[in-house]
Amino acid sequence: MTRPSRTLHLALHPFGVGGPGQHGLWKDPRVAKNASIDINYYIRQAQAAEHALFDALFIVDSQFINATYPAHYLNRLEPLTLLSAVATHTRHVGLVGTASSTYNSPFNLARRFASLDLISGGRAGWNVVTSFDTGTSRNFGLDEHLDYATRYGRALEFVQVARGLWDSYEDDAFPADVERGVFLDPARLHALDHEGEHFKIAGPLNISRSPQGQPVIFQAGVSEEGRDLAARVAEGIYAPGGSLEQAREYYADVKRRTAAHGRDPEHLKILIHGAPVVAATDEAARRREREIFDEDTDYERSLALLGRSFGAYDFSVHDPDAPFPDVAHLAEKGGRTGAAKLIERATAEKLTLRQVVESLAAFRRSPFVGAPETVADSIQSWFEAGAFDGVNLAFRTTEDLDLFVDGVVPLLQKRGLFRTEYTADTLRGHLGLPVPANRHTRERQLAAH
């Protein structure tokens, strides 16, 4: 079989005891009630992903909760601490953690990710978020969440600063020559001396580069600001998915923006969220998909989830059968893009609050549900249609993961779409991304010519 020019990328996103849309997962007898705070659970998940030759393990995060949040959100481990532990029990799989550019310091976060990158031998990735939960501000001494322009301007500068700090040491900075008594070549150490709109940081960072040069930058966002940030700095994207048409539009738009910024679009990998349900037959898988939906559908939970897009707003104070309330002013500091579309639809169709909630929570069939052949066919057709470069996979239980790995992955491999062995030791290598040259080394080499 002729190998295709593009290779599919797969990542694993553990559910723990249940995230959004998985509110009843913790009740499943196969799921340990402490899964989200049990490091052994994550180690087993990472090792399963590595056994299946996946590109990466992906850990999400947030820094604000209330009692209505999904079970996994209420009690879970901090991503970089978690991934550092997982790194010592794996050899190949990438380790991607979420961290906010709004509520972190560049020097501290750059050092933590550089540490994970060295601990793992060059497998770290940073999912850059600007914080969706507006209540986070009050956990960091601010009365209000920053507005969109400030958040995304800060995010861009944050990534630029982190990359500058990661280049503090050139790769040959430590000769460690005992005879000459020279451990460090001071000419290969560089202060950053950055002073911008949001940050003033001297540097240098007190940690060297890893075998992949720098951690891989991931990003997720659908707004204009989010898409542009991704096109400018991201090397991987966790995309929203949706219908095939929506996924293709997003893919084409972000790739186009990437080229417009003078970057190679192939150096930006777009992964959509997928929660496959695999069974012996299509009918059994569809039946299980519906059972999962029925187990997890709850009006009050859906109402609370809606509030997250509007700054953790409490919609329960409104009459559910009255017209959808005027909350447009709350969307600016929450999930603005999705919230604006929702308000526009509610207004145009004169929907009540209950109708909006029910429409958001309505059953929608996934394209990645069925017998192994059916799921493999769907993934292949979306991939070849230009909807994604890969899928960020989430499974309710280990048994569900095994069904995908044992049934679907071999079919993707047989079709030449997915690797049959690791050919690299770093996350960049898995994703086909170049190792970024140290900027100071590059400048010196250019000056020499």
Tab-separated table of N, CA and C in Angstrom, residues 62-221:
chain	number	residue	atom	x	y	z
A	62	SER	N	-8.416	24.075	34.845
A	62	SER	CA	-9.042	25.364	35.125
A	62	SER	C	-8.731	25.678	36.573
A	63	GLN	N	-8.887	26.930	36.948
A	63	GLN	CA	-8.503	27.347	38.299
A	63	GLN	C	-9.655	28.014	39.044
A	64	PHE	N	-10.870	27.639	38.647
A	64	PHE	CA	-12.057	28.128	39.340
A	64	PHE	C	-13.122	27.046	39.277
A	65	ILE	N	-13.810	26.838	40.365
A	65	ILE	CA	-14.922	25.897	40.398
A	65	ILE	C	-16.028	26.436	41.286
A	66	ASN	N	-17.218	25.888	41.095
A	66	ASN	CA	-18.259	25.954	42.108
A	66	ASN	C	-18.918	24.578	42.137
A	67	ALA	N	-19.894	24.410	42.997
A	67	ALA	CA	-20.448	23.078	43.237
A	67	ALA	C	-21.157	22.468	42.034
A	68	THR	N	-21.452	23.278	40.997
A	68	THR	CA	-22.163	22.762	39.822
A	68	THR	C	-21.217	22.173	38.777
A	69	TYR	N	-19.923	22.320	38.974
A	69	TYR	CA	-18.966	21.887	37.960
A	69	TYR	C	-18.920	20.363	37.868
A	70	PRO	N	-18.482	19.818	36.707
A	70	PRO	CA	-18.370	18.366	36.547
A	70	PRO	C	-17.462	17.756	37.601
A	71	ALA	N	-17.699	16.481	37.896
A	71	ALA	CA	-16.983	15.811	38.977
A	71	ALA	C	-15.463	15.895	38.822
A	72	HIS	N	-14.958	15.715	37.617
A	72	HIS	CA	-13.513	15.749	37.387
A	72	HIS	C	-12.932	17.119	37.711
A	73	TYR	N	-13.696	18.183	37.459
A	73	TYR	CA	-13.209	19.528	37.706
A	73	TYR	C	-13.092	19.838	39.196
A	74	LEU	N	-13.932	19.189	39.996
A	74	LEU	CA	-14.015	19.522	41.415
A	74	LEU	C	-12.786	19.099	42.207
A	75	ASN	N	-12.063	18.096	41.720
A	75	ASN	CA	-11.001	17.512	42.528
A	75	ASN	C	-10.015	16.820	41.595
A	76	ARG	N	-8.992	17.548	41.124
A	76	ARG	CA	-8.053	16.978	40.157
A	76	ARG	C	-6.647	17.524	40.373
A	77	LEU	N	-5.665	16.822	39.829
A	77	LEU	CA	-4.265	17.182	40.015
A	77	LEU	C	-3.847	18.328	39.097
A	78	GLU	N	-2.873	19.101	39.548
A	78	GLU	CA	-2.313	20.195	38.742
A	78	GLU	C	-1.506	19.585	37.588
A	79	PRO	N	-1.686	20.072	36.360
A	79	PRO	CA	-1.130	19.400	35.176
A	79	PRO	C	0.372	19.172	35.156
A	80	LEU	N	1.176	20.184	35.482
A	80	LEU	CA	2.621	20.008	35.351
A	80	LEU	C	3.189	19.073	36.415
A	81	THR	N	2.607	19.102	37.599
A	81	THR	CA	3.013	18.150	38.624
A	81	THR	C	2.666	16.734	38.180
A	82	LEU	N	1.459	16.573	37.678
A	82	LEU	CA	0.976	15.284	37.177
A	82	LEU	C	1.884	14.761	36.065
A	83	LEU	N	2.147	15.593	35.058
A	83	LEU	CA	2.900	15.149	33.884
A	83	LEU	C	4.359	14.857	34.209
A	84	SER	N	4.918	15.556	35.182
A	84	SER	CA	6.295	15.274	35.590
A	84	SER	C	6.397	13.875	36.185
A	85	ALA	N	5.364	13.486	36.933
A	85	ALA	CA	5.343	12.128	37.476
A	85	ALA	C	5.159	11.098	36.366
A	86	VAL	N	4.252	11.381	35.439
A	86	VAL	CA	3.993	10.466	34.320
A	86	VAL	C	5.245	10.302	33.455
A	87	ALA	N	6.023	11.372	33.322
A	87	ALA	CA	7.210	11.336	32.460
A	87	ALA	C	8.187	10.250	32.875
A	88	THR	N	8.263	9.972	34.165
A	88	THR	CA	9.227	8.990	34.649
A	88	THR	C	8.746	7.556	34.443
A	89	HIS	N	7.524	7.383	33.962
A	89	HIS	CA	6.963	6.047	33.730
A	89	HIS	C	6.679	5.788	32.252
A	90	THR	N	7.123	6.696	31.376
A	90	THR	CA	6.923	6.559	29.935
A	90	THR	C	8.213	6.956	29.219
A	91	ARG	N	8.292	6.586	27.938
A	91	ARG	CA	9.512	6.883	27.179
A	91	ARG	C	9.262	7.664	25.896
A	92	HIS	N	8.085	7.536	25.317
A	92	HIS	CA	7.855	8.109	23.992
A	92	HIS	C	6.692	9.105	23.929
A	93	VAL	N	5.583	8.814	24.578
A	93	VAL	CA	4.377	9.601	24.394
A	93	VAL	C	4.583	11.050	24.849
A	94	GLY	N	4.083	11.994	24.051
A	94	GLY	CA	4.174	13.403	24.398
A	94	GLY	C	3.318	13.733	25.611
A	95	LEU	N	3.671	14.825	26.301
A	95	LEU	CA	3.004	15.197	27.550
A	95	LEU	C	2.607	16.670	27.462
A	96	VAL	N	1.314	16.910	27.215
A	96	VAL	CA	0.829	18.270	26.972
A	96	VAL	C	-0.041	18.721	28.139
A	97	GLY	N	0.330	19.837	28.750
A	97	GLY	CA	-0.427	20.368	29.878
A	97	GLY	C	-0.992	21.740	29.585
A	98	THR	N	-2.143	22.015	30.160
A	98	THR	CA	-2.813	23.305	30.004
A	98	THR	C	-2.363	24.263	31.101
A	99	ALA	N	-2.055	25.492	30.720
A	99	ALA	CA	-1.701	26.530	31.688
A	99	ALA	C	-2.121	27.882	31.138
A	100	SER	N	-2.637	28.714	32.001
A	100	SER	CA	-3.180	30.009	31.594
A	100	SER	C	-2.090	31.065	31.439
A	101	SER	N	-2.156	31.796	30.341
A	101	SER	CA	-1.264	32.939	30.149
A	101	SER	C	-1.792	34.172	30.862
A	102	THR	N	-3.029	34.112	31.328
A	102	THR	CA	-3.629	35.233	32.040
A	102	THR	C	-3.253	35.215	33.513
A	103	TYR	N	-3.145	34.009	34.079
A	103	TYR	CA	-2.919	33.896	35.517
A	103	TYR	C	-1.650	33.113	35.833
A	104	ASN	N	-0.565	33.463	35.149
A	104	ASN	CA	0.752	32.911	35.427
A	104	ASN	C	1.803	33.959	35.120
A	105	SER	N	2.999	33.772	35.649
A	105	SER	CA	4.149	34.617	35.342
A	105	SER	C	5.009	33.929	34.296
A	106	PRO	N	5.443	34.626	33.248
A	106	PRO	CA	6.219	33.978	32.186
A	106	PRO	C	7.482	33.273	32.674
A	107	PHE	N	8.245	33.911	33.558
A	107	PHE	CA	9.496	33.299	34.004
A	107	PHE	C	9.221	31.984	34.726
A	108	ASN	N	8.277	32.011	35.659
A	108	ASN	CA	7.973	30.822	36.437
A	108	ASN	C	7.426	29.698	35.568
A	109	LEU	N	6.481	30.032	34.670
A	109	LEU	CA	5.866	28.997	33.844
A	109	LEU	C	6.855	28.459	32.809
A	110	ALA	N	7.670	29.328	32.240
A	110	ALA	CA	8.685	28.877	31.284
A	110	ALA	C	9.645	27.899	31.958
A	111	ARG	N	10.000	28.171	33.197
A	111	ARG	CA	10.910	27.279	33.922
A	111	ARG	C	10.241	25.930	34.199
A	112	ARG	N	8.976	25.938	34.572
A	112	ARG	CA	8.271	24.693	34.871
A	112	ARG	C	8.128	23.816	33.621
A	113	PHE	N	7.779	24.430	32.485
A	113	PHE	CA	7.666	23.643	31.258
A	113	PHE	C	9.034	23.177	30.766
A	114	ALA	N	10.055	24.001	30.918
A	114	ALA	CA	11.404	23.571	30.533
A	114	ALA	C	11.854	22.401	31.391
A	115	SER	N	11.456	22.408	32.665
A	115	SER	CA	11.796	21.295	33.551
A	115	SER	C	11.103	20.020	33.090
A	116	LEU	N	9.813	20.103	32.775
A	116	LEU	CA	9.096	18.942	32.258
A	116	LEU	C	9.725	18.453	30.964
A	117	ASP	N	10.170	19.388	30.134
A	117	ASP	CA	10.769	19.012	28.851
A	117	ASP	C	12.058	18.223	29.063
A	118	LEU	N	12.867	18.633	30.042
A	118	LEU	CA	14.099	17.908	30.331
A	118	LEU	C	13.819	16.583	31.042
A	119	ILE	N	12.899	16.593	31.993
A	119	ILE	CA	12.554	15.366	32.713
A	119	ILE	C	12.086	14.278	31.733
A	120	SER	N	11.332	14.695	30.727
A	120	SER	CA	10.748	13.748	29.778
A	120	SER	C	11.643	13.475	28.570
A	121	GLY	N	12.766	14.148	28.473
A	121	GLY	CA	13.640	13.945	27.322
A	121	GLY	C	13.141	14.614	26.056
A	122	GLY	N	12.378	15.684	26.201
A	122	GLY	CA	11.906	16.429	25.030
A	122	GLY	C	10.512	16.063	24.584
A	123	ARG	N	9.600	15.842	25.535
A	123	ARG	CA	8.240	15.432	25.170
A	123	ARG	C	7.164	16.394	25.667
A	124	ALA	N	7.548	17.578	26.112
A	124	ALA	CA	6.587	18.500	26.721
A	124	ALA	C	5.885	19.369	25.686
A	125	GLY	N	4.620	19.681	25.992
A	125	GLY	CA	3.851	20.628	25.197
A	125	GLY	C	3.025	21.494	26.124
A	126	TRP	N	2.838	22.749	25.746
A	126	TRP	CA	2.062	23.700	26.551
A	126	TRP	C	0.815	24.102	25.781
A	127	ASN	N	-0.357	23.788	26.340
A	127	ASN	CA	-1.616	24.255	25.785
A	127	ASN	C	-1.912	25.622	26.376
A	128	VAL	N	-1.718	26.668	25.574
A	128	VAL	CA	-1.863	28.046	26.040
A	128	VAL	C	-3.342	28.441	26.047
A	129	VAL	N	-3.865	28.800	27.208
A	129	VAL	CA	-5.239	29.280	27.305
A	129	VAL	C	-5.234	30.660	27.943
A	130	THR	N	-6.298	31.415	27.685
A	130	THR	CA	-6.422	32.746	28.287
A	130	THR	C	-7.437	32.740	29.421
A	131	SER	N	-7.868	31.567	29.820
A	131	SER	CA	-8.801	31.318	30.920
A	131	SER	C	-10.236	31.658	30.549
A	132	PHE	N	-11.016	30.595	30.433
A	132	PHE	CA	-12.431	30.688	30.076
A	132	PHE	C	-13.294	31.061	31.278
A	133	ASP	N	-12.885	30.563	32.461
A	133	ASP	CA	-13.676	30.789	33.674
A	133	ASP	C	-13.365	32.156	34.270
A	134	THR	N	-14.301	33.071	34.162
A	134	THR	CA	-14.056	34.430	34.632
A	134	THR	C	-13.893	34.502	36.142
A	135	GLY	N	-14.437	33.525	36.877
A	135	GLY	CA	-14.285	33.529	38.326
A	135	GLY	C	-12.849	33.335	38.767
A	136	THR	N	-11.984	32.907	37.864
A	136	THR	CA	-10.573	32.717	38.201
A	136	THR	C	-9.948	34.011	38.683
A	137	SER	N	-10.407	35.128	38.155
A	137	SER	CA	-9.817	36.423	38.515
A	137	SER	C	-9.796	36.633	40.019
A	138	ARG	N	-10.846	36.225	40.697
A	138	ARG	CA	-10.941	36.457	42.143
A	138	ARG	C	-10.012	35.538	42.935
A	139	ASN	N	-9.486	34.507	42.288
A	139	ASN	CA	-8.489	33.658	42.939
A	139	ASN	C	-7.078	34.200	42.768
A	140	PHE	N	-6.945	35.265	41.972
A	140	PHE	CA	-5.635	35.860	41.728
A	140	PHE	C	-5.628	37.360	42.030
A	141	GLY	N	-6.513	37.776	42.919
A	141	GLY	CA	-6.482	39.151	43.407
A	141	GLY	C	-7.070	40.200	42.499
A	142	LEU	N	-7.820	39.780	41.461
A	142	LEU	CA	-8.439	40.738	40.551
A	142	LEU	C	-9.953	40.716	40.740
A	143	ASP	N	-10.557	41.879	40.636
A	143	ASP	CA	-12.014	41.956	40.783
A	143	ASP	C	-12.728	41.446	39.547
A	144	GLU	N	-12.103	41.610	38.370
A	144	GLU	CA	-12.735	41.215	37.121
A	144	GLU	C	-11.745	40.504	36.212
A	145	HIS	N	-12.294	39.641	35.374
A	145	HIS	CA	-11.524	38.963	34.336
A	145	HIS	C	-11.105	39.990	33.286
A	146	LEU	N	-9.908	39.828	32.720
A	146	LEU	CA	-9.442	40.754	31.687
A	146	LEU	C	-10.277	40.616	30.423
A	147	ASP	N	-10.401	41.713	29.674
A	147	ASP	CA	-11.194	41.669	28.448
A	147	ASP	C	-10.432	40.911	27.355
A	148	TYR	N	-11.131	40.639	26.258
A	148	TYR	CA	-10.562	39.812	25.192
A	148	TYR	C	-9.260	40.376	24.642
A	149	ALA	N	-9.271	41.655	24.293
A	149	ALA	CA	-8.082	42.234	23.660
A	149	ALA	C	-6.876	42.132	24.580
A	150	THR	N	-7.077	42.405	25.852
A	150	THR	CA	-5.974	42.335	26.804
A	150	THR	C	-5.501	40.906	26.995
A	151	ARG	N	-6.439	39.980	27.115
A	151	ARG	CA	-6.076	38.578	27.331
A	151	ARG	C	-5.257	38.019	26.165
A	152	TYR	N	-5.688	38.293	24.936
A	152	TYR	CA	-4.979	37.728	23.793
A	152	TYR	C	-3.690	38.485	23.487
A	153	GLY	N	-3.664	39.792	23.771
A	153	GLY	CA	-2.412	40.526	23.644
A	153	GLY	C	-1.384	40.023	24.642
A	154	ARG	N	-1.848	39.763	25.853
A	154	ARG	CA	-0.968	39.216	26.884
A	154	ARG	C	-0.490	37.813	26.502
A	155	ALA	N	-1.394	37.003	25.952
A	155	ALA	CA	-1.031	35.636	25.573
A	155	ALA	C	0.065	35.630	24.511
A	156	LEU	N	-0.068	36.485	23.502
A	156	LEU	CA	0.939	36.549	22.444
A	156	LEU	C	2.297	36.942	23.017
A	157	GLU	N	2.314	37.983	23.835
A	157	GLU	CA	3.581	38.433	24.416
A	157	GLU	C	4.136	37.378	25.373
A	158	PHE	N	3.264	36.707	26.101
A	158	PHE	CA	3.675	35.663	27.037
A	158	PHE	C	4.436	34.563	26.306
A	159	VAL	N	3.888	34.082	25.189
A	159	VAL	CA	4.543	33.018	24.422
A	159	VAL	C	5.876	33.512	23.871
A	160	GLN	N	5.911	34.739	23.372
A	160	GLN	CA	7.147	35.290	22.832
A	160	GLN	C	8.225	35.385	23.915
A	161	VAL	N	7.810	35.793	25.116
A	161	VAL	CA	8.751	35.886	26.235
A	161	VAL	C	9.242	34.499	26.638
A	162	ALA	N	8.318	33.533	26.741
A	162	ALA	CA	8.700	32.170	27.120
A	162	ALA	C	9.708	31.599	26.131
A	163	ARG	N	9.462	31.803	24.852
A	163	ARG	CA	10.384	31.294	23.839
A	163	ARG	C	11.746	31.968	23.956
A	164	GLY	N	11.744	33.259	24.264
A	164	GLY	CA	13.009	33.954	24.475
A	164	GLY	C	13.763	33.405	25.674
A	165	LEU	N	13.034	33.132	26.750
A	165	LEU	CA	13.662	32.567	27.943
A	165	LEU	C	14.195	31.162	27.693
A	166	TRP	N	13.461	30.370	26.915
A	166	TRP	CA	13.914	29.004	26.611
A	166	TRP	C	15.212	28.993	25.800
A	167	ASP	N	15.542	30.123	25.184
A	167	ASP	CA	16.788	30.236	24.422
A	167	ASP	C	17.899	30.910	25.223
A	168	SER	N	17.732	31.001	26.546
A	168	SER	CA	18.749	31.670	27.371
A	168	SER	C	20.115	31.026	27.203
A	169	TYR	N	20.162	29.696	27.186
A	169	TYR	CA	21.412	28.979	26.979
A	169	TYR	C	21.463	28.435	25.560
A	170	GLU	N	22.585	28.653	24.871
A	170	GLU	CA	22.805	27.974	23.604
A	170	GLU	C	23.129	26.505	23.898
A	171	ASP	N	22.988	25.671	22.893
A	171	ASP	CA	23.092	24.233	23.124
A	171	ASP	C	24.490	23.778	23.541
A	172	ASP	N	25.525	24.587	23.250
A	172	ASP	CA	26.894	24.231	23.640
A	172	ASP	C	27.395	25.101	24.784
A	173	ALA	N	26.473	25.555	25.638
A	173	ALA	CA	26.834	26.500	26.696
A	173	ALA	C	27.620	25.861	27.831
A	174	PHE	N	27.555	24.535	27.972
A	174	PHE	CA	28.170	23.879	29.114
A	174	PHE	C	29.275	22.910	28.677
A	175	PRO	N	30.484	23.396	28.429
A	175	PRO	CA	31.583	22.504	28.057
A	175	PRO	C	31.983	21.582	29.206
A	176	ALA	N	31.767	22.000	30.454
A	176	ALA	CA	32.123	21.204	31.641
A	176	ALA	C	33.519	20.611	31.488
A	177	ASP	N	34.472	21.470	31.134
A	177	ASP	CA	35.863	21.071	30.889
A	177	ASP	C	36.617	21.105	32.216
A	178	VAL	N	36.891	19.924	32.768
A	178	VAL	CA	37.544	19.845	34.068
A	178	VAL	C	38.982	20.351	33.995
A	179	GLU	N	39.686	20.007	32.932
A	179	GLU	CA	41.090	20.413	32.816
A	179	GLU	C	41.233	21.920	32.786
A	180	ARG	N	40.348	22.589	32.091
A	180	ARG	CA	40.416	24.051	32.010
A	180	ARG	C	39.653	24.723	33.142
A	181	GLY	N	38.883	23.924	33.906
A	181	GLY	CA	38.105	24.504	34.997
A	181	GLY	C	36.963	25.363	34.498
A	182	VAL	N	36.390	24.985	33.333
A	182	VAL	CA	35.310	25.775	32.727
A	182	VAL	C	34.041	24.933	32.660
A	183	PHE	N	33.075	25.277	33.465
A	183	PHE	CA	31.789	24.587	33.416
A	183	PHE	C	30.862	25.254	32.411
A	184	LEU	N	30.777	26.593	32.452
A	184	LEU	CA	29.909	27.377	31.567
A	184	LEU	C	30.736	28.290	30.678
A	185	ASP	N	30.357	28.341	29.398
A	185	ASP	CA	30.908	29.351	28.490
A	185	ASP	C	29.989	30.558	28.590
A	186	PRO	N	30.388	31.613	29.279
A	186	PRO	CA	29.494	32.759	29.504
A	186	PRO	C	29.032	33.440	28.220
A	187	ALA	N	29.756	33.237	27.125
A	187	ALA	CA	29.350	33.837	25.853
A	187	ALA	C	28.119	33.154	25.282
A	188	ARG	N	27.786	31.984	25.830
A	188	ARG	CA	26.628	31.238	25.346
A	188	ARG	C	25.418	31.387	26.275
A	189	LEU	N	25.495	32.294	27.229
A	189	LEU	CA	24.382	32.602	28.134
A	189	LEU	C	23.875	33.998	27.811
A	190	HIS	N	22.533	34.140	27.650
A	190	HIS	CA	21.975	35.407	27.171
A	190	HIS	C	20.785	35.859	28.025
A	191	ALA	N	20.889	37.072	28.514
A	191	ALA	CA	19.752	37.692	29.198
A	191	ALA	C	18.698	38.067	28.171
A	192	LEU	N	17.460	38.130	28.599
A	192	LEU	CA	16.378	38.465	27.674
A	192	LEU	C	16.175	39.962	27.573
A	193	ASP	N	16.165	40.629	28.735
A	193	ASP	CA	15.960	42.080	28.792
A	193	ASP	C	14.730	42.506	27.994
A	194	HIS	N	13.621	41.846	28.267
A	194	HIS	CA	12.361	42.143	27.580
A	194	HIS	C	11.579	43.202	28.337
A	195	GLU	N	11.075	44.163	27.601
A	195	GLU	CA	10.178	45.170	28.168
A	195	GLU	C	9.077	45.438	27.145
A	196	GLY	N	7.871	44.933	27.418
A	196	GLY	CA	6.761	45.072	26.490
A	196	GLY	C	5.546	45.681	27.150
A	197	GLU	N	4.406	45.532	26.501
A	197	GLU	CA	3.172	46.122	27.002
A	197	GLU	C	2.710	45.462	28.300
A	198	HIS	N	2.941	44.152	28.421
A	198	HIS	CA	2.418	43.407	29.567
A	198	HIS	C	3.490	42.899	30.527
A	199	PHE	N	4.740	42.748	30.045
A	199	PHE	CA	5.765	42.129	30.868
A	199	PHE	C	7.095	42.879	30.777
A	200	LYS	N	7.809	42.867	31.879
A	200	LYS	CA	9.172	43.387	31.936
A	200	LYS	C	10.013	42.328	32.638
A	201	ILE	N	10.856	41.636	31.866
A	201	ILE	CA	11.560	40.466	32.385
A	201	ILE	C	13.012	40.497	31.925
A	202	ALA	N	13.925	40.385	32.874
A	202	ALA	CA	15.343	40.480	32.554
A	202	ALA	C	15.904	39.156	32.035
A	203	GLY	N	15.637	38.038	32.763
A	203	GLY	CA	16.273	36.789	32.405
A	203	GLY	C	17.738	36.819	32.804
A	204	PRO	N	18.530	35.818	32.480
A	204	PRO	CA	18.168	34.637	31.710
A	204	PRO	C	17.460	33.580	32.556
A	205	LEU	N	16.916	32.577	31.879
A	205	LEU	CA	16.301	31.443	32.560
A	205	LEU	C	17.395	30.486	33.015
A	206	ASN	N	17.227	29.926	34.194
A	206	ASN	CA	18.276	29.070	34.760
A	206	ASN	C	18.056	27.590	34.457
A	207	ILE	N	17.781	27.298	33.187
A	207	ILE	CA	17.643	25.905	32.760
A	207	ILE	C	17.883	25.835	31.255
A	208	SER	N	18.520	24.766	30.811
A	208	SER	CA	18.918	24.649	29.406
A	208	SER	C	17.819	24.036	28.556
A	209	ARG	N	18.066	23.998	27.255
A	209	ARG	CA	17.098	23.444	26.300
A	209	ARG	C	17.122	21.923	26.321
A	210	SER	N	16.021	21.348	25.851
A	210	SER	CA	15.870	19.891	25.815
A	210	SER	C	16.240	19.364	24.424
A	211	PRO	N	16.187	18.040	24.223
A	211	PRO	CA	16.465	17.489	22.887
A	211	PRO	C	15.537	17.996	21.788
A	212	GLN	N	14.337	18.501	22.144
A	212	GLN	CA	13.464	19.044	21.097
A	212	GLN	C	13.562	20.573	21.021
A	213	GLY	N	14.521	21.143	21.726
A	213	GLY	CA	14.747	22.587	21.646
A	213	GLY	C	13.864	23.369	22.578
A	214	GLN	N	12.554	23.322	22.357
A	214	GLN	CA	11.580	24.016	23.175
A	214	GLN	C	10.307	23.188	23.244
A	215	PRO	N	9.524	23.348	24.328
A	215	PRO	CA	8.215	22.694	24.371
A	215	PRO	C	7.354	23.106	23.180
A	216	VAL	N	6.492	22.207	22.749
A	216	VAL	CA	5.582	22.480	21.634
A	216	VAL	C	4.431	23.349	22.149
A	217	ILE	N	4.100	24.385	21.396
A	217	ILE	CA	3.023	25.300	21.782
A	217	ILE	C	1.710	24.850	21.152
A	218	PHE	N	0.718	24.565	22.012
A	218	PHE	CA	-0.638	24.262	21.579
A	218	PHE	C	-1.551	25.419	21.965
A	219	GLN	N	-2.715	25.493	21.320
A	219	GLN	CA	-3.677	26.544	21.613
A	219	GLN	C	-5.054	26.066	21.229
A	220	ALA	N	-6.060	26.624	21.867
A	220	ALA	CA	-7.449	26.291	21.525
A	220	ALA	C	-8.266	27.571	21.547
A	221	GLY	N	-9.055	27.794	20.523
A	221	GLY	CA	-9.879	29.001	20.487
A	221	GLY	C	-10.574	29.142	19.152
